[in-house]
Amino acid sequence: MKKTILFVTGALMLLATSPAYASNSDALSKLKDIQKQEQTTTPDVLLPNLNGSTGSATVPSAAEIKAELDVNANNQLNDLKATASNSVDPTDHFKLAIAYELIGDTTNAITSIHNAIHLAPNQIELYKELVSLFSTQNPSIISVFVNGDKIDFKDGNDEVNPVIVSGSTLVPIRKITEKLGAKVGWNNDTHTATIRLLDTTIQLIQDSTNAMVNGNKVTLEVPAQNIGGHILVPLRFISEQVNKNVDYIPGVQGTAIIPIVDKN
């Protein structure tokens, strides 16, 4: 009996410490977090039972998937849901999202695309389709994703969304720095924000286009500003200084998505 217990315990320990198991567990945990954060989530979208697959590197275009599904989207929906529930391939989740979109279920389409984005945060095609859906549900809202995770700016003390000022996107400083993994400090006497990540130190002065990066002076197009009692900072500038790639995916009615991912 003792040998049996030891064998089972050892097997579980080996499973839990294996790279494939750990990777899939992390992915499942992230997908669950996405669904918790998004109010659009419904029980109709199933989470994948991860089975060792690492997911594909690229996804087909939305137009290709729509042509493939066409008028049969409703008939294929159950099969697509079953496939996505057991897959970490972003294409499977994207196909499910398009099927939902074709039958008019925007809520579940958005949730499924979020799952695909988490698995393939570099795929611009996913954001392009998502921004078209956001334009109908969340007009005039600018959404920011960092490595596939959407930032909820209207949460906690940061009750302000990103804004466009003179062509630059400004975001609440604490939310963006936390998501980037940086630390931020604020000197109320000098109105100076100091952001630190690894070997990079950035200093921004409220209402000043002069910034410092590792002691070197840099000129900003738009300064950090106090909007509604919150300090907002230039998103692209901060992200690029900490070695991130930044894209801008415009929608209609002022809607946009800004994906931020690690540089390779």
Short mmCIF file of C-alpha atoms in Angstrom, two decimals:
data_model
loop_
_atom_site.label_atom_id
_atom_site.label_comp_id
_atom_site.label_asym_id
_atom_site.label_seq_id
_atom_site.Cartn_x
_atom_site.Cartn_y
_atom_site.Cartn_z
CA MET A 1 0.00 0.00 0.00
CA LYS A 2 2.83 2.40 0.90
CA LYS A 3 4.58 1.63 -2.39
CA THR A 4 1.42 2.42 -4.32
CA ILE A 5 0.98 5.76 -2.55
CA LEU A 6 4.61 6.67 -3.13
CA PHE A 7 4.33 5.77 -6.81
CA VAL A 8 1.23 7.89 -7.35
CA THR A 9 2.70 10.82 -5.45
CA GLY A 10 5.91 10.63 -7.44
CA ALA A 11 4.01 10.49 -10.71
CA LEU A 12 2.01 13.55 -9.79
CA MET A 13 5.18 15.42 -8.86
CA LEU A 14 6.79 14.52 -12.18
CA LEU A 15 3.68 15.62 -14.06
CA ALA A 16 3.43 18.92 -12.24
CA THR A 17 7.10 19.75 -12.85
CA SER A 18 7.21 18.78 -16.51
CA PRO A 19 7.62 21.76 -18.92
CA ALA A 20 4.61 20.81 -21.07
CA TYR A 21 2.32 20.49 -18.06
CA ALA A 22 3.53 23.75 -16.55
CA SER A 23 3.19 25.60 -19.85
CA ASN A 24 -0.33 24.35 -20.47
CA SER A 25 -1.37 25.06 -16.89
CA ASP A 26 -0.11 28.62 -17.24
CA ALA A 27 -2.03 29.05 -20.49
CA LEU A 28 -5.24 27.69 -18.96
CA SER A 29 -4.82 29.96 -15.94
CA LYS A 30 -4.35 32.98 -18.21
CA LEU A 31 -7.42 32.13 -20.27
CA LYS A 32 -9.46 31.84 -17.07
CA ASP A 33 -8.17 35.25 -15.97
CA ILE A 34 -9.21 36.75 -19.31
CA GLN A 35 -12.73 35.41 -18.91
CA LYS A 36 -12.95 36.67 -15.33
CA GLN A 37 -11.86 40.15 -16.37
CA GLU A 38 -14.23 40.44 -19.31
CA GLN A 39 -17.87 41.16 -18.59
CA THR A 40 -18.70 39.76 -22.05
CA THR A 41 -17.92 36.19 -21.01
CA THR A 42 -20.79 33.70 -21.09
CA PRO A 43 -20.93 29.95 -20.31
CA ASP A 44 -21.36 29.24 -24.03
CA VAL A 45 -17.63 29.77 -24.64
CA LEU A 46 -15.68 26.78 -23.37
CA LEU A 47 -12.16 26.92 -22.00
CA PRO A 48 -9.70 24.50 -23.59
CA ASN A 49 -8.64 21.34 -21.82
CA LEU A 50 -4.95 21.78 -22.63
CA ASN A 51 -3.28 18.60 -23.83
CA GLY A 52 0.32 19.44 -24.66
CA SER A 53 -0.20 21.36 -27.89
CA THR A 54 1.76 24.58 -28.12
CA GLY A 55 -0.52 26.36 -30.59
CA SER A 56 0.24 27.66 -34.09
CA ALA A 57 2.49 30.63 -34.80
CA THR A 58 0.16 32.29 -37.31
CA VAL A 59 -3.56 32.48 -38.03
CA PRO A 60 -5.47 32.73 -41.32
CA SER A 61 -7.22 35.95 -42.20
CA ALA A 62 -10.78 36.59 -41.08
CA ALA A 63 -11.81 36.75 -44.74
CA GLU A 64 -10.42 33.25 -45.37
CA ILE A 65 -12.28 31.82 -42.39
CA LYS A 66 -15.52 33.57 -43.34
CA ALA A 67 -15.26 32.15 -46.86
CA GLU A 68 -14.67 28.69 -45.42
CA LEU A 69 -17.63 28.83 -43.02
CA ASP A 70 -19.96 31.00 -45.11
CA VAL A 71 -23.61 30.06 -44.59
CA ASN A 72 -22.73 26.88 -42.66
CA ALA A 73 -21.46 28.65 -39.54
CA ASN A 74 -24.48 27.74 -37.44
CA ASN A 75 -24.31 24.07 -38.45
CA GLN A 76 -20.60 23.89 -37.63
CA LEU A 77 -20.79 25.78 -34.34
CA ASN A 78 -20.93 22.76 -32.02
CA ASP A 79 -17.99 21.09 -33.75
CA LEU A 80 -15.97 24.30 -33.60
CA LYS A 81 -16.75 24.70 -29.89
CA ALA A 82 -15.65 21.14 -29.19
CA THR A 83 -12.42 21.62 -31.11
CA ALA A 84 -11.57 24.91 -29.39
CA SER A 85 -12.29 23.48 -25.94
CA ASN A 86 -9.44 20.99 -26.39
CA SER A 87 -6.99 23.21 -28.24
CA VAL A 88 -4.28 25.77 -27.57
CA ASP A 89 -4.09 26.54 -31.29
CA PRO A 90 -5.23 30.18 -31.73
CA THR A 91 -6.67 29.36 -35.16
CA ASP A 92 -9.28 27.09 -33.56
CA HIS A 93 -10.43 29.88 -31.26
CA PHE A 94 -10.40 32.37 -34.13
CA LYS A 95 -12.58 30.10 -36.25
CA LEU A 96 -15.02 29.78 -33.36
CA ALA A 97 -15.06 33.57 -32.98
CA ILE A 98 -15.83 34.06 -36.67
CA ALA A 99 -18.63 31.49 -36.49
CA TYR A 100 -20.18 33.38 -33.58
CA GLU A 101 -19.79 36.63 -35.50
CA LEU A 102 -21.50 35.19 -38.58
CA ILE A 103 -24.54 34.11 -36.56
CA GLY A 104 -24.73 37.51 -34.84
CA ASP A 105 -23.39 36.50 -31.41
CA THR A 106 -20.96 39.37 -30.87
CA THR A 107 -20.50 38.69 -27.15
CA ASN A 108 -19.14 35.17 -27.58
CA ALA A 109 -17.20 36.22 -30.68
CA ILE A 110 -15.29 38.77 -28.59
CA THR A 111 -14.55 36.25 -25.85
CA SER A 112 -13.25 33.68 -28.33
CA ILE A 113 -10.99 36.23 -30.04
CA HIS A 114 -9.61 37.19 -26.62
CA ASN A 115 -8.66 33.54 -26.11
CA ALA A 116 -6.95 33.48 -29.50
CA ILE A 117 -5.09 36.72 -28.75
CA HIS A 118 -3.73 35.35 -25.51
CA LEU A 119 -2.34 32.36 -27.40
CA ALA A 120 -0.96 34.45 -30.30
CA PRO A 121 -0.45 38.04 -29.10
CA ASN A 122 1.68 38.95 -32.14
CA GLN A 123 -1.06 38.23 -34.69
CA ILE A 124 -2.37 41.59 -35.91
CA GLU A 125 -5.18 39.87 -37.84
CA LEU A 126 -6.85 38.99 -34.53
CA TYR A 127 -6.84 42.60 -33.31
CA LYS A 128 -8.20 43.84 -36.64
CA GLU A 129 -11.23 41.59 -36.32
CA LEU A 130 -11.66 42.41 -32.64
CA VAL A 131 -11.63 46.17 -33.21
CA SER A 132 -14.45 45.80 -35.75
CA LEU A 133 -16.52 44.06 -33.05
CA PHE A 134 -15.54 46.61 -30.40
CA SER A 135 -16.70 49.40 -32.71
CA THR A 136 -20.28 48.18 -32.28
CA GLN A 137 -20.13 47.28 -28.57
CA ASN A 138 -17.58 49.78 -27.20
CA PRO A 139 -17.48 52.81 -29.55
CA SER A 140 -14.89 55.51 -28.81
CA ILE A 141 -12.97 53.23 -26.41
CA ILE A 142 -9.23 52.66 -26.83
CA SER A 143 -8.24 49.17 -25.67
CA VAL A 144 -4.68 48.20 -24.76
CA PHE A 145 -3.30 44.65 -24.76
CA VAL A 146 0.08 43.73 -23.26
CA ASN A 147 1.37 40.36 -24.44
CA GLY A 148 -2.20 39.27 -25.10
CA ASP A 149 -3.74 40.49 -21.84
CA LYS A 150 -6.26 43.34 -21.98
CA ILE A 151 -5.78 46.12 -19.44
CA ASP A 152 -8.89 47.17 -17.54
CA PHE A 153 -8.28 50.86 -16.94
CA LYS A 154 -11.70 51.49 -15.38
CA ASP A 155 -10.84 49.43 -12.32
CA GLY A 156 -9.80 50.33 -8.79
CA ASN A 157 -8.49 53.88 -8.43
CA ASP A 158 -7.77 54.41 -12.13
CA GLU A 159 -11.25 55.50 -13.20
CA VAL A 160 -10.14 56.92 -16.54
CA ASN A 161 -9.70 55.37 -19.97
CA PRO A 162 -6.87 56.10 -22.44
CA VAL A 163 -7.24 59.35 -24.36
CA ILE A 164 -5.79 60.78 -27.57
CA VAL A 165 -3.98 64.11 -27.17
CA SER A 166 -2.40 65.70 -30.26
CA GLY A 167 -2.18 62.32 -31.94
CA SER A 168 -0.58 60.52 -28.98
CA THR A 169 -2.27 58.00 -26.68
CA LEU A 170 -2.05 58.80 -22.98
CA VAL A 171 -2.81 56.15 -20.35
CA PRO A 172 -2.98 56.05 -16.53
CA ILE A 173 0.59 55.64 -15.34
CA ARG A 174 0.08 53.03 -12.63
CA LYS A 175 -1.97 50.65 -14.75
CA ILE A 176 0.47 50.61 -17.66
CA THR A 177 3.60 50.34 -15.52
CA GLU A 178 2.14 47.48 -13.49
CA LYS A 179 1.22 45.59 -16.66
CA LEU A 180 4.70 46.14 -18.11
CA GLY A 181 6.23 44.82 -14.90
CA ALA A 182 7.80 48.16 -13.95
CA LYS A 183 7.83 50.11 -10.69
CA VAL A 184 6.64 53.70 -10.50
CA GLY A 185 7.20 56.45 -7.97
CA TRP A 186 5.67 59.93 -7.77
CA ASN A 187 7.28 63.05 -6.28
CA ASN A 188 4.42 65.39 -5.44
CA ASP A 189 6.75 68.34 -4.81
CA THR A 190 8.33 68.27 -8.28
CA HIS A 191 5.39 66.55 -10.05
CA THR A 192 7.84 63.97 -11.35
CA ALA A 193 7.11 60.32 -12.11
CA THR A 194 9.99 57.85 -12.00
CA ILE A 195 9.53 54.51 -13.77
CA ARG A 196 12.03 51.68 -13.30
CA LEU A 197 12.29 48.37 -15.12
CA LEU A 198 15.49 46.32 -14.99
CA ASP A 199 18.29 48.67 -16.15
CA THR A 200 15.97 51.40 -17.49
CA THR A 201 14.94 54.48 -15.49
CA ILE A 202 12.48 56.97 -16.99
CA GLN A 203 11.59 60.33 -15.45
CA LEU A 204 8.59 62.34 -16.61
CA ILE A 205 7.57 65.77 -15.35
CA GLN A 206 3.90 66.69 -15.47
CA ASP A 207 3.13 69.15 -18.30
CA SER A 208 6.74 69.10 -19.54
CA THR A 209 7.97 67.68 -22.86
CA ASN A 210 11.39 67.11 -21.28
CA ALA A 211 11.98 63.56 -20.07
CA MET A 212 15.03 61.66 -18.85
CA VAL A 213 15.94 58.08 -19.81
CA ASN A 214 18.89 56.69 -17.86
CA GLY A 215 20.09 60.24 -17.30
CA ASN A 216 19.79 61.28 -20.94
CA LYS A 217 17.41 64.06 -21.97
CA VAL A 218 14.61 63.08 -24.37
CA THR A 219 11.98 65.37 -25.90
CA LEU A 220 8.38 64.13 -25.87
CA GLU A 221 5.75 64.98 -28.45
CA VAL A 222 3.12 65.15 -25.70
CA PRO A 223 3.90 65.53 -21.97
CA ALA A 224 2.50 63.59 -19.03
CA GLN A 225 -0.72 65.24 -17.90
CA ASN A 226 -3.12 65.33 -14.98
CA ILE A 227 -6.55 64.39 -16.32
CA GLY A 228 -9.40 63.96 -13.88
CA GLY A 229 -6.99 63.75 -10.97
CA HIS A 230 -4.94 60.96 -12.57
CA ILE A 231 -1.50 61.16 -14.14
CA LEU A 232 -1.56 59.97 -17.75
CA VAL A 233 1.64 59.27 -19.70
CA PRO A 234 2.51 58.69 -23.38
CA LEU A 235 1.88 54.99 -24.00
CA ARG A 236 4.16 54.44 -27.00
CA PHE A 237 7.10 56.28 -25.45
CA ILE A 238 6.96 54.33 -22.19
CA SER A 239 6.49 50.97 -23.92
CA GLU A 240 9.30 51.45 -26.42
CA GLN A 241 11.72 52.56 -23.72
CA VAL A 242 11.24 49.21 -21.95
CA ASN A 243 11.83 47.20 -25.14
CA LYS A 244 8.28 46.61 -26.38
CA ASN A 245 6.79 46.72 -29.86
CA VAL A 246 3.68 48.89 -30.18
CA ASP A 247 1.02 48.78 -32.91
CA TYR A 248 -2.10 50.87 -33.43
CA ILE A 249 -5.21 49.22 -34.90
CA PRO A 250 -7.90 51.84 -35.66
CA GLY A 251 -11.60 51.08 -35.80
CA VAL A 252 -14.53 53.39 -36.42
CA GLN A 253 -16.20 55.94 -34.13
CA GLY A 254 -12.91 56.55 -32.32
CA THR A 255 -12.45 52.91 -31.35
CA ALA A 256 -8.91 51.52 -31.44
CA ILE A 257 -6.79 48.66 -30.14
CA ILE A 258 -3.14 49.08 -29.18
CA PRO A 259 -1.24 45.77 -28.94
CA ILE A 260 2.03 45.84 -27.00
CA VAL A 261 4.32 42.80 -27.15
CA ASP A 262 7.87 41.93 -26.16
CA LYS A 263 10.51 42.50 -28.80
CA ASN A 264 12.07 39.29 -30.08
#
